[in-house]
Amino acid sequence: MTPDRFETLAEAWGGEVARWPAAEREAAATLMAEQPAWASAILARAGDLDAALDVFAAPRASGALAERIVAGAPKPRAARWVGWLIPVGMGAGLAAACAAGVLVGAQVSAPAAGAASDTDALVTAVSADDFSLYDEDA
Amino acid sequence: MDKGDPDEELVSRVARGDPAAARSLVARKLPRLLSLAGRILGDGAEAEDVAQEAFVRIWKQAPRWTPGTARFDTWLHRVALNLCYDRLRRRRELSYAEPPERPDEGPGPDRGLLAADTGRRVSAALQALPERQREAVVLCHYQELGNIEAAAVMGISVEALESLLGRGRRALRTALIDLKET
């Protein structure tokens, strides 16, 4: 490595050789061993600029900002399912109620007077429960 | 990348809705995002906005993240830089209508007046650089990205990155020449 190249690298990548491109480090180390005083002066000059840049501190993360951000993170799958399981469950309940109604209706198509009044009461009770549940959550 | 992606496992847990993973990712990346946006924009409040917007994109992207293409951190730096440049573009458009007002985020008050002054000087010198030179200095010096990774974020070769860095740092040295004596 030429001294010019060493200076160019220090100018660009700073005073820490460890942060230079890996392919250049070995040759740089050889030059540093050959001309230690000169190389140290070049690195110290680059290091002065590094130190000056470090004085410009980054904004600090507040706890409130972190909390706001975390609140928007993806939710666990189980929690996401709750959102659509409730309407699906209500739909299933409604379908079951309708099926029960059809079944009961078929059974009472040739009614005896006493039986008809019992099944009517059953259909009314089941349907009323399901529809009231649906209405509350809809 | 040769060493694998150190964020890969955390991102996949975030995608599954693991709240502890989300907190860990925020703890890991929020300071880096604030550092990046704070140095590019020179404004702490805007840096917070950029960090929040970047996380909205992280939350959306996590379930679709495909390991092995780019490192997550590289992708995140690119996203945050784009958000910064959107803001810088808006600033330029606004500055046609009204004089620019650039609040300066210096170091914390506990660092003392001298350090605060120096911090403001460095911030101003950094803001005065052309955008690509500033980006190169911020990625390599403040974000401590490796040269290959920084070049990948900027979409340029390592040689081109070195040229931008050299010019940027020479301009900074000239602007801050008197600091060593103080």
XYZ file of C-alpha atoms in Angstrom:
320
model
C 0.000 0.000 0.000
C 1.280 3.440 -0.870
C 1.266 6.236 1.709
C -1.188 8.121 -0.525
C -3.609 5.223 -0.426
C -3.263 4.996 3.361
C -4.106 8.703 3.668
C -7.085 8.362 1.337
C -8.444 5.485 3.410
C -8.011 7.372 6.680
C -9.679 10.417 5.187
C -12.682 8.399 4.067
C -13.175 5.705 6.699
C -11.755 7.456 9.768
C -9.060 6.801 12.328
C -9.971 3.197 13.191
C -8.399 0.777 10.746
C -10.897 -1.869 11.894
C -13.594 0.146 10.083
C -11.723 0.246 6.792
C -12.595 -2.220 3.987
C -11.383 -5.672 5.051
C -9.339 -6.169 1.892
C -7.152 -3.132 2.734
C -6.446 -3.790 6.406
C -3.542 -6.186 6.079
C -1.589 -3.914 3.735
C -2.389 -0.991 6.033
C -0.991 -2.893 9.005
C 2.213 -3.569 7.084
C 2.632 0.129 6.288
C 1.918 1.039 9.913
C 4.691 -1.319 11.007
C 7.092 0.220 8.503
C 6.297 3.869 9.267
C 4.681 3.893 12.709
C 5.123 7.605 13.544
C 3.839 8.815 10.205
C 0.912 6.371 10.193
C -0.040 7.295 13.770
C -0.135 10.978 12.842
C -2.436 10.281 9.895
C -4.750 8.135 12.024
C -4.763 10.693 14.858
C -5.839 13.430 12.442
C -8.711 11.272 11.200
C -9.512 10.338 14.788
C -9.866 14.010 15.736
C -12.650 14.388 13.202
C -14.284 11.158 14.454
C -14.258 12.560 17.994
C -15.742 15.886 16.884
C -18.548 14.083 15.020
C -19.320 12.020 18.126
C -20.244 15.161 20.067
C -23.406 15.457 17.953
C -25.641 13.223 20.067
C -28.677 11.390 18.694
C -32.158 12.172 20.034
C -33.010 9.842 22.914
C -35.920 7.429 22.741
C -38.621 8.283 25.283
C -40.627 5.568 27.013
C -43.857 7.117 25.726
C -42.678 6.920 22.124
C -41.684 3.275 22.552
C -45.099 2.471 24.057
C -46.955 4.160 21.189
C -44.926 2.151 18.705
C -45.360 -1.172 20.524
C -49.141 -0.598 20.621
C -49.239 -0.861 16.829
C -47.372 -4.189 16.647
C -49.055 -7.267 15.135
C -51.350 -8.983 17.649
C -51.121 -12.668 18.613
C -53.059 -14.891 16.241
C -55.545 -15.970 18.946
C -56.443 -12.343 19.593
C -56.935 -11.741 15.887
C -59.286 -14.756 15.628
C -61.560 -13.431 18.334
C -62.538 -10.658 15.966
C -63.993 -13.023 13.400
C -64.911 -15.982 15.619
C -67.632 -13.962 17.361
C -69.603 -13.217 14.182
C -68.950 -16.766 12.930
C -70.248 -18.142 16.223
C -73.320 -15.945 16.046
C -73.945 -17.098 12.494
C -73.661 -20.742 13.546
C -76.114 -20.145 16.383
C -78.561 -18.520 14.025
C -78.229 -21.392 11.545
C -78.808 -23.929 14.337
C -81.890 -22.034 15.440
C -83.271 -22.008 11.891
C -82.539 -25.726 11.486
C -84.315 -26.446 14.752
C -87.251 -24.409 13.566
C -87.480 -26.318 10.264
C -87.209 -29.668 12.060
C -89.843 -28.809 14.572
C -92.078 -27.408 11.863
C -91.826 -30.673 9.918
C -92.658 -32.735 12.975
C -95.781 -30.756 13.739
C -97.087 -30.663 10.172
C -99.896 -33.077 11.192
C -100.469 -31.682 14.628
C -102.238 -32.958 17.623
C -103.590 -29.943 19.430
C -101.510 -30.312 22.658
C -98.171 -31.087 20.908
C -98.432 -28.028 18.641
C -98.514 -25.651 21.527
C -95.383 -27.273 23.123
C -93.225 -27.051 19.968
C -94.365 -23.491 19.245
C -93.145 -22.538 22.677
C -89.776 -24.272 22.040
C -89.234 -22.539 18.658
C -90.150 -19.199 20.132
C -87.746 -19.650 23.030
C -84.748 -20.761 20.889
C -85.285 -18.154 18.190
C -85.836 -15.362 20.641
C -82.531 -16.194 22.428
C -80.517 -16.301 19.235
C -81.956 -13.187 17.715
C -81.551 -11.220 20.919
C -77.861 -12.306 21.061
C -77.375 -11.300 17.421
C -79.060 -7.916 17.940
C -76.951 -7.062 20.978
C -73.657 -7.743 19.254
C -74.490 -6.496 15.799
C -25.033 -12.433 3.872
C -22.292 -14.632 5.282
C -23.126 -14.369 8.973
C -26.890 -14.663 8.575
C -29.355 -12.043 9.673
C -29.221 -11.334 13.424
C -32.770 -9.910 13.319
C -34.374 -12.788 11.433
C -35.620 -14.790 14.407
C -36.991 -11.716 16.172
C -38.835 -10.545 13.066
C -40.481 -13.944 12.602
C -41.665 -13.870 16.233
C -43.045 -10.371 15.679
C -44.911 -11.703 12.643
C -46.549 -14.348 14.875
C -47.786 -11.596 17.164
C -45.369 -12.213 20.043
C -45.621 -9.056 22.195
C -42.244 -9.673 23.904
C -40.588 -9.864 20.488
C -42.226 -6.589 19.455
C -40.834 -4.910 22.570
C -37.373 -6.348 21.919
C -37.416 -5.145 18.333
C -38.442 -1.652 19.441
C -35.675 -1.630 22.072
C -33.151 -2.754 19.451
C -34.156 -0.582 16.512
C -35.737 2.585 17.904
C -32.418 4.113 19.080
C -30.847 3.292 15.706
C -33.738 4.858 13.815
C -33.602 8.001 15.971
C -29.841 8.171 15.456
C -30.196 7.864 11.692
C -33.111 10.270 11.249
C -31.778 12.724 13.856
C -28.462 13.045 12.032
C -29.969 13.185 8.540
C -32.718 15.678 9.441
C -31.024 17.563 12.295
C -34.372 17.682 14.102
C -35.326 15.450 17.044
C -39.112 15.818 16.689
C -39.026 14.916 13.015
C -36.707 12.020 13.810
C -39.376 10.642 16.182
C -41.999 10.926 13.442
C -39.755 9.073 11.023
C -39.086 6.341 13.596
C -42.833 5.860 14.162
C -43.542 5.704 10.441
C -40.694 3.235 9.945
C -42.194 0.966 12.612
C -45.602 1.085 10.921
C -43.830 -0.330 7.876
C -42.013 -2.922 10.017
C -45.282 -4.169 11.520
C -46.790 -4.472 8.029
C -43.718 -6.103 6.520
C -42.902 -8.583 9.306
C -45.450 -11.271 8.252
C -44.179 -11.046 4.669
C -40.458 -10.862 5.519
C -38.439 -13.333 3.443
C -35.052 -14.203 4.965
C -32.073 -14.446 2.651
C -32.771 -11.527 0.328
C -31.427 -8.549 2.281
C -30.601 -8.095 5.931
C -33.532 -6.718 7.885
C -31.372 -3.854 9.205
C -30.303 -2.920 5.657
C -33.929 -2.847 4.529
C -34.885 -0.788 7.577
C -32.150 1.785 6.925
C -33.361 2.152 3.346
C -36.966 2.631 4.516
C -35.943 5.222 7.110
C -33.744 7.094 4.637
C -36.616 7.284 2.150
C -38.848 8.705 4.876
C -36.140 11.266 5.707
C -35.812 12.286 2.075
C -39.585 12.721 1.784
C -39.333 15.204 4.648
C -36.322 17.002 3.214
C -38.195 17.339 -0.090
C -41.206 18.811 1.707
C -38.913 21.244 3.537
C -37.478 22.446 0.245
C -40.964 22.946 -1.165
C -42.022 24.877 1.944
C -38.904 27.016 1.937
C -40.079 28.574 -1.330
C -43.100 29.912 0.516
C -41.571 30.857 3.859
C -38.095 31.222 5.359
C -36.649 27.900 6.575
C -36.909 27.216 10.258
C -34.695 24.365 11.374
C -34.908 23.516 15.043
C -31.641 22.014 16.103
C -31.464 18.913 18.298
C -28.218 19.290 20.191
C -26.944 16.982 22.896
C -28.768 16.679 26.228
C -28.449 19.497 28.776
C -26.292 17.352 31.054
C -23.472 17.451 28.544
C -22.758 21.112 29.309
C -22.832 24.250 27.242
C -19.593 23.641 25.409
C -20.638 20.208 24.218
C -24.070 21.549 23.265
C -22.416 24.262 21.225
C -20.105 21.786 19.543
C -23.021 19.458 18.873
C -24.901 22.271 17.156
C -21.833 23.133 15.104
C -21.423 19.538 13.982
C -25.134 19.265 13.219
C -25.013 22.423 11.102
C -21.908 21.217 9.257
C -23.566 17.872 8.590
C -26.761 19.527 7.333
C -24.678 21.668 4.968
C -23.276 18.610 3.171
C -24.830 17.398 -0.081
C -27.416 14.701 0.754
C -25.465 11.688 -0.519
C -22.298 12.732 1.319
C -24.294 13.244 4.508
C -25.942 9.845 4.040
C -22.524 8.190 3.609
C -21.113 9.809 6.764
C -24.193 9.001 8.834
C -24.339 5.350 7.731
C -20.626 4.670 8.190
C -19.737 6.831 11.171
C -22.892 7.112 13.284
C -24.739 3.921 12.313
C -21.478 1.967 12.165
C -22.591 -0.068 9.172
C -19.858 -2.081 7.490
C -18.689 -0.718 4.150
C -20.433 -3.433 2.129
C -23.688 -2.978 4.025
C -23.596 0.838 3.798
C -22.923 0.613 0.059
C -25.866 -1.803 -0.261
C -28.173 0.603 1.594
C -27.123 3.412 -0.747
C -27.262 1.198 -3.842
C -23.672 2.027 -4.870
C -20.265 0.331 -4.954
C -17.844 0.431 -2.016
C -15.515 2.581 -4.173
C -18.271 5.131 -4.801
C -19.096 5.115 -1.092
C -15.433 5.783 -0.273
C -15.420 8.749 -2.627
C -18.571 10.225 -1.037
C -17.147 9.672 2.444
C -13.819 11.275 1.573
C -15.467 14.390 0.160
C -17.948 14.604 3.006
C -15.340 14.265 5.728
C -13.013 16.786 4.065
C -15.857 19.322 4.015
C -16.644 18.557 7.662
C -13.008 18.997 8.674
C -12.906 22.379 6.954
C -16.152 23.464 8.623
C -15.008 22.296 12.066
C -11.333 23.212 11.785
C -11.368 25.474 14.835
C -12.920 22.882 17.165
C -9.642 21.215 18.033
C -8.256 24.443 19.483
C -11.309 25.025 21.735
